[in-house]
Short mmCIF file of C-alpha atoms in Angstrom, two decimals:
data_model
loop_
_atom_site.label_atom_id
_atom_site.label_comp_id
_atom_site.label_asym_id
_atom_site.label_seq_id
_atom_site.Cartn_x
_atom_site.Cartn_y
_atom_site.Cartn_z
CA UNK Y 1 0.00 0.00 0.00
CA UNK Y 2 0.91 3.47 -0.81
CA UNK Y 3 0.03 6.01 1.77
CA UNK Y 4 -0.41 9.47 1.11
CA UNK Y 5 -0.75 11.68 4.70
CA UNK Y 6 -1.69 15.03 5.62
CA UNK Y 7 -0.11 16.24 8.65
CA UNK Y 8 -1.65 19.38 8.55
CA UNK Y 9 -0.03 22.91 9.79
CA UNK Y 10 1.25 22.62 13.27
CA UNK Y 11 3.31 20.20 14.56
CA UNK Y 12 3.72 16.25 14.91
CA UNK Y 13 0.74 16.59 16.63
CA UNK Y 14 -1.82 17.22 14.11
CA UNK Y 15 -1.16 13.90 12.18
CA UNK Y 16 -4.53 12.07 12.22
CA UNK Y 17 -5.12 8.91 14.43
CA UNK Y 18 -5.86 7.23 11.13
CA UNK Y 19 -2.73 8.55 9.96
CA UNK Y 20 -0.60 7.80 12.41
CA UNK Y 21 -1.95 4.77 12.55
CA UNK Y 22 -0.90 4.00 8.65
CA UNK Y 23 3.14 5.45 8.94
CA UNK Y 24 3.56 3.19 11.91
CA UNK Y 25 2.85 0.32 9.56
CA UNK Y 26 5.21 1.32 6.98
CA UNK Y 27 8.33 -0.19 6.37
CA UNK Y 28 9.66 3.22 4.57
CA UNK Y 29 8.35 6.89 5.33
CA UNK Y 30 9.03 9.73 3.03
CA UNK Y 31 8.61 13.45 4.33
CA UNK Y 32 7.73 16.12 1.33
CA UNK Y 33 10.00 19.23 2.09
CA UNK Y 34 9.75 21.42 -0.27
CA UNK Y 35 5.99 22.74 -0.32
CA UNK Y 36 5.13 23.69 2.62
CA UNK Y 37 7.12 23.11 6.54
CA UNK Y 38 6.06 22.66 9.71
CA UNK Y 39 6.73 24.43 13.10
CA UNK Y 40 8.85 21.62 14.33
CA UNK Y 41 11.73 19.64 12.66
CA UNK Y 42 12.48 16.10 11.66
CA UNK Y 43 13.93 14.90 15.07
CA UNK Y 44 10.50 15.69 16.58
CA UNK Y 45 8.62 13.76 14.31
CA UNK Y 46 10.71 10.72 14.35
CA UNK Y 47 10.30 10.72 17.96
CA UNK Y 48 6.21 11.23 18.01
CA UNK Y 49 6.07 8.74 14.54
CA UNK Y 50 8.38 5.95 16.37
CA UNK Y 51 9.90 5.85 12.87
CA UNK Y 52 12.77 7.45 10.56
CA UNK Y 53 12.09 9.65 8.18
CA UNK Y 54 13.48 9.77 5.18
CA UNK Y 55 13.43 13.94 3.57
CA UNK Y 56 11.74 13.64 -0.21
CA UNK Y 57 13.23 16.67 -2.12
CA UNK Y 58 11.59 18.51 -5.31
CA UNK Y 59 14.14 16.47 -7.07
CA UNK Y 60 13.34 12.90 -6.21
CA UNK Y 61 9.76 13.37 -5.95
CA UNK Y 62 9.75 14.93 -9.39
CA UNK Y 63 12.46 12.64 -10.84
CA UNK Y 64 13.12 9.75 -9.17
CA UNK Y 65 9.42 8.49 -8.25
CA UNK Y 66 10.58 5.17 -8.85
CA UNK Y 67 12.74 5.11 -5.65
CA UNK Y 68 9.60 6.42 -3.28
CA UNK Y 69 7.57 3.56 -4.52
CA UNK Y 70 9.44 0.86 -5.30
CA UNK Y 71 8.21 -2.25 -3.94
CA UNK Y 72 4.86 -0.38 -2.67
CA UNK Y 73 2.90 -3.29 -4.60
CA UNK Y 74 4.06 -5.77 -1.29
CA UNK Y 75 5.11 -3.87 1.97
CA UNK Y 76 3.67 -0.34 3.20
CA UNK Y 77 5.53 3.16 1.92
CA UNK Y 78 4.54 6.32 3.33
CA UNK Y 79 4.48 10.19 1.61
CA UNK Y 80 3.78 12.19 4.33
CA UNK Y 81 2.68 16.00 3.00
CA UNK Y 82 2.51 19.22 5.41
CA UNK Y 83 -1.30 20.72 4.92
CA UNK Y 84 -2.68 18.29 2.71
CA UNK Y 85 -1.94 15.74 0.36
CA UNK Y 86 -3.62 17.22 -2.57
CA UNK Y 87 -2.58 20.67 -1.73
CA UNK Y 88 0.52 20.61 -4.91
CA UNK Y 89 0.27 19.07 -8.32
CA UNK Y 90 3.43 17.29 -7.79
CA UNK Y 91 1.46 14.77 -5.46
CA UNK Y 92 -1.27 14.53 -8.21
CA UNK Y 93 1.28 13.10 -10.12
CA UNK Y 94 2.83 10.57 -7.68
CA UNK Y 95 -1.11 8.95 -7.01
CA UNK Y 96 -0.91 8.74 -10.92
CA UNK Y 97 2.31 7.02 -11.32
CA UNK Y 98 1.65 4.64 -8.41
CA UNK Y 99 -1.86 3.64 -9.83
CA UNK Y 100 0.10 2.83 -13.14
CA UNK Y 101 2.21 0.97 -11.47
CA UNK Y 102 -0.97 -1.14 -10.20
CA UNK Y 103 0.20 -0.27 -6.89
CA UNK Y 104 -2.80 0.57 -3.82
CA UNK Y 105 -3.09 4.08 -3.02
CA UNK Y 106 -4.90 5.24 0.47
CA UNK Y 107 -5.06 9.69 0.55
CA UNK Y 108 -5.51 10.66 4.25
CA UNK Y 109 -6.82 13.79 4.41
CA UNK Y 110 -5.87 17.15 7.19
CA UNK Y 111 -6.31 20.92 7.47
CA UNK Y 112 -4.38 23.11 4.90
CA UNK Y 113 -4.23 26.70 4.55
CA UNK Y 114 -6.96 26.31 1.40
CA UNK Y 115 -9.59 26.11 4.20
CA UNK Y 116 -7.89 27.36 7.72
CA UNK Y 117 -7.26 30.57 5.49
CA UNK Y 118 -10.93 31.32 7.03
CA UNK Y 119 -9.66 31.88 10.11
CA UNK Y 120 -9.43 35.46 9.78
CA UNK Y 121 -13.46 35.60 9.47
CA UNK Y 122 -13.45 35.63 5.63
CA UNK Y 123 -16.37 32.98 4.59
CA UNK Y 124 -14.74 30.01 2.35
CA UNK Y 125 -17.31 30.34 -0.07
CA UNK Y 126 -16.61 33.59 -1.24
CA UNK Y 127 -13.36 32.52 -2.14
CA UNK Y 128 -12.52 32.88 -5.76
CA UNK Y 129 -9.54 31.57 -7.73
CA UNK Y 130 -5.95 30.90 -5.68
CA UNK Y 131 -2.84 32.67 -6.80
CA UNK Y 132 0.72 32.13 -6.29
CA UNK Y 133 3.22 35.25 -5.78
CA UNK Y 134 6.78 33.91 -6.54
CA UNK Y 135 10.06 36.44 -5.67
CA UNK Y 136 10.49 39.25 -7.85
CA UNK Y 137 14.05 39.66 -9.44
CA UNK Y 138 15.59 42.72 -11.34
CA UNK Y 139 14.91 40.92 -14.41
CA UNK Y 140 11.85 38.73 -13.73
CA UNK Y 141 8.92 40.67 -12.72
CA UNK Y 142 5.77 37.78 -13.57
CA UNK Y 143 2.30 39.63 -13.15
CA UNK Y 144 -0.14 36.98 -14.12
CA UNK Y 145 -1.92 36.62 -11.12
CA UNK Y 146 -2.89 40.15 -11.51
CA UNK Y 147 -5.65 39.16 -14.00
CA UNK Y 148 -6.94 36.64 -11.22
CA UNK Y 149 -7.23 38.97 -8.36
CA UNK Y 150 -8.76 41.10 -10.73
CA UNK Y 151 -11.85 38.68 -11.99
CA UNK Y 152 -12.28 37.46 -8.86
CA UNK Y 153 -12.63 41.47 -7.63
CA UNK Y 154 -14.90 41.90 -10.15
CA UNK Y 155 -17.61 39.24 -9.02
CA UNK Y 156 -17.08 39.78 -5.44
CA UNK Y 157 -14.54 37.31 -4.17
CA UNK Y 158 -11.89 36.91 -1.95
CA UNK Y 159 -8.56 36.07 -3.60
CA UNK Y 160 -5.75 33.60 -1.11
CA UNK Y 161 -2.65 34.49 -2.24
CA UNK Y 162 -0.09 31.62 -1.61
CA UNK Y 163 3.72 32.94 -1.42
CA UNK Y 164 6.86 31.69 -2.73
CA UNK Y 165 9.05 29.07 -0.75
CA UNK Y 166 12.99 28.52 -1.96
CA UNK Y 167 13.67 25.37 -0.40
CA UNK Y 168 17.16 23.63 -2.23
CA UNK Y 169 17.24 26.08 -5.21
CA UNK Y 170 20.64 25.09 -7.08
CA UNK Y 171 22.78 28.42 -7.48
CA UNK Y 172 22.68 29.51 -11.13
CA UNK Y 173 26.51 29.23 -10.72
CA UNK Y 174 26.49 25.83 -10.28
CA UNK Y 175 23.77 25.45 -12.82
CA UNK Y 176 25.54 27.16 -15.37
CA UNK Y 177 29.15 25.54 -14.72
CA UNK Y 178 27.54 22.36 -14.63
CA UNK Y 179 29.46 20.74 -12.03
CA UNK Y 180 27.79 19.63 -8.90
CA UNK Y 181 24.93 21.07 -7.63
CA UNK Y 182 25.56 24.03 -4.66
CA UNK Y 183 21.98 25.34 -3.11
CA UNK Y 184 20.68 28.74 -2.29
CA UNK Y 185 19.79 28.97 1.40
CA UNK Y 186 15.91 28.38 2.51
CA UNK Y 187 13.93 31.33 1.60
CA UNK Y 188 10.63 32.33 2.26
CA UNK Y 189 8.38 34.99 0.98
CA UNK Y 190 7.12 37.35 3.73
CA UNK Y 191 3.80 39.02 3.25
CA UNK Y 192 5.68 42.63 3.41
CA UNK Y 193 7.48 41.91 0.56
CA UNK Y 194 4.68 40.16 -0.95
CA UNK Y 195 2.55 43.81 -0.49
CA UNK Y 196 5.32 45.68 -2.08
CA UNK Y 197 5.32 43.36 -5.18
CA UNK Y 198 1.66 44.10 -5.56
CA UNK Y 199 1.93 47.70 -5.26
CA UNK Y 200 4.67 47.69 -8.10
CA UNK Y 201 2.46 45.77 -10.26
CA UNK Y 202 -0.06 48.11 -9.42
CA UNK Y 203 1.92 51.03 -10.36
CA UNK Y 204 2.75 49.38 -13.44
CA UNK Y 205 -0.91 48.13 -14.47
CA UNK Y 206 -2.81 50.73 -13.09
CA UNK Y 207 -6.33 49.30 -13.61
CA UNK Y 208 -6.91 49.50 -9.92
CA UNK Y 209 -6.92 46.09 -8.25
CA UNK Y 210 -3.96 46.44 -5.59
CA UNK Y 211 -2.85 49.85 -4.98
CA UNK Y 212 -1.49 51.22 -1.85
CA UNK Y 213 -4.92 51.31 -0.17
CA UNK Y 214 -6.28 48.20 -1.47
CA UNK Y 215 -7.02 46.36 2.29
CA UNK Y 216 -5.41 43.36 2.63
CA UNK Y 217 -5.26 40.63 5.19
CA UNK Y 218 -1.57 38.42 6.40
CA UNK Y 219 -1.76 35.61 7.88
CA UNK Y 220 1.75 33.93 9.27
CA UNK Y 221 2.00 30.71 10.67
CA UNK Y 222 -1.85 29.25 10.72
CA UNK Y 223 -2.20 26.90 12.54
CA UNK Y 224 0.60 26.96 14.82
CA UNK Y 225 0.32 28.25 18.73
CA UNK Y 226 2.56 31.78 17.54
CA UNK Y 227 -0.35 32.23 14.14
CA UNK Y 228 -0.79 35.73 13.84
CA UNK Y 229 -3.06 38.29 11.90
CA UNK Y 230 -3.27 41.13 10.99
CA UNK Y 231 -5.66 43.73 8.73
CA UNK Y 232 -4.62 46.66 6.78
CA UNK Y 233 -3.84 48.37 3.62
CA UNK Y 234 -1.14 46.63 1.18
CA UNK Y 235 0.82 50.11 2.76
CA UNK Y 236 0.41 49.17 6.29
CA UNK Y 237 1.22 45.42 5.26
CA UNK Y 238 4.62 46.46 3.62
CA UNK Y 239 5.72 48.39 7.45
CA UNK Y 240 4.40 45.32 9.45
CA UNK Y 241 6.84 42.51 10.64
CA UNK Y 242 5.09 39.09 10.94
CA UNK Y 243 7.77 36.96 12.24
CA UNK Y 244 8.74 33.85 10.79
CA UNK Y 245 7.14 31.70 7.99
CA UNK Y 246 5.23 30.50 6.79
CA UNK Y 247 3.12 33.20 5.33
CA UNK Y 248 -0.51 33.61 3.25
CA UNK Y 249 -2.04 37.20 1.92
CA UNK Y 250 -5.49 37.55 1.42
CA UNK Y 251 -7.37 40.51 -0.88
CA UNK Y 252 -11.05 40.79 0.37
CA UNK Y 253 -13.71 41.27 -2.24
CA UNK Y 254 -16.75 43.17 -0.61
CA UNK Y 255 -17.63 41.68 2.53
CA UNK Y 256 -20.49 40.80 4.81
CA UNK Y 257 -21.15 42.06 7.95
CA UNK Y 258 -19.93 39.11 9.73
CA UNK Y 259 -17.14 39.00 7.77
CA UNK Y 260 -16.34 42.46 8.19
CA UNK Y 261 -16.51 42.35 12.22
CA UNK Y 262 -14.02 39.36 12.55
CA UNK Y 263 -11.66 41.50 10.33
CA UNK Y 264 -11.95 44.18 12.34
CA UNK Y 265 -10.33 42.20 15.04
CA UNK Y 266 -7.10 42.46 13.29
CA UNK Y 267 -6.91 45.99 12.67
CA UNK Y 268 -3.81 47.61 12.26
CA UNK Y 269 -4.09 50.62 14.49
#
């Protein structure tokens, strides 16, 4: 069997019973870490799990499949996924290749930020389409998400915007001299930076959607006992320090009166 398990967004703690219960069966356990992270490291899971880990890069899930599931047709193999499992494409793909492989796939389910994103008061069905916002660089400015933000404005939705992780990024030295690989340090987008993207685009665009004063909401860490959020303009957002990752931004379409009241909690003042 081929397990696929949500852990969700705290720490070894939030696994499922059913869960847990499967990756204490398995012979081999594989933990995604490139996606998403949690608030506590490997050594802590190993420890709750009663089992080694074994870390599952962008580049062997993406590349070398073949060594997560081999033999998965006749003992137990585990893919464990922070939020959950169908939160990236990439795991999409590994259920596909398994079932090719005739090999038994069980999905375990847990909290990701695509629904605890409503726990700044904004009502999940009044979300419109997700965006991602990926690191600006002097020569790579993408705006596509722009357009998204922008229809879902325009019918009255709420747009989640997911930002960037950097997690083993080769150097484009090394990728260039093509010798062996050297990696970037971890990096994570933060939600000011994030706000100060938008305003550029804004500036460039001009058509309205995230200016300066557009209200916004960030949202750092969900799930975890240090989560924090807070409401503003894209302006305020850009001054405020939220701490460590991970991080989410949210643009509000027009809201309800409930809606509006739980925001209010999180005021900037």
């Amino acid at each position: 069997m081929f397990y696929v398990i949500g852990l969700g967004l705290g720490d070894e703690r939030d696994v499922t019973v059913k869960g847990l219960e499967a990756i204490k069966s398995c012979e081999r356990i594989y933990l995604e870490a490139y996606t998403s992270i949690l608030s506590v490291g490997q050594d802590r899971l190993e420890k709750f799990y009663g089992k080694q880990l074994i870390i599952a890069d962008r580049e062997m899930v993406e590349s070398n499949s073949d060594e997560i599931l081999a033999n998965a047709d006749k003992v137990n193999v585990a893919f464990l996924v922070v939020g959950d499992p169908y939160g990236a494409t990439t795991h999409t793909d590994l259920v596909l290749r398994a079932k090719k492989l005739g090999i038994q796939v069980e999905v375990i389910h847990n909290t990701s930020i695509m629904n605890a994103v409503a726990c700044c008061g904004l009502q999940l069905y009044n979300f419109g389409q997700t965006v991602s916002i990926v690191f600006f660089t002097e020569t790579w400015k993408p705006d596509s998400f722009y357009d998204k933000i922008k229809q879902n404005k325009s019918i009255g939705l709420h747009t989640l915007c997911l930002l960037d992780i950097k997690v083993k990024e080769p150097t484009m030295e090394s990728l260039l001299s093509g010798k062996k690989k050297v990696y970037e340090p971890p990096r994570y987008l933060t939600i000011s930076t994030a706000a100060a993207q938008l305003i550029e685009i804004e500036e460039k665009r001009k058509e309205g959607v995230c200016g300066p004063e557009q209200l916004a909401v960030g949202l750092a860490r969900v799930g975890q006992s240090t989560q924090l959020i807070k409401y503003g303009t894209l302006k305020q957002l850009t001054e405020t320090d939220f701490g460590e990752p991970l991080h989410s931004l949210v643009l509000p379409g027009p809201t309800h009166e409930l809606e509006q009241e739980m925001l209010e909690q999180f005021r900037i003042s």
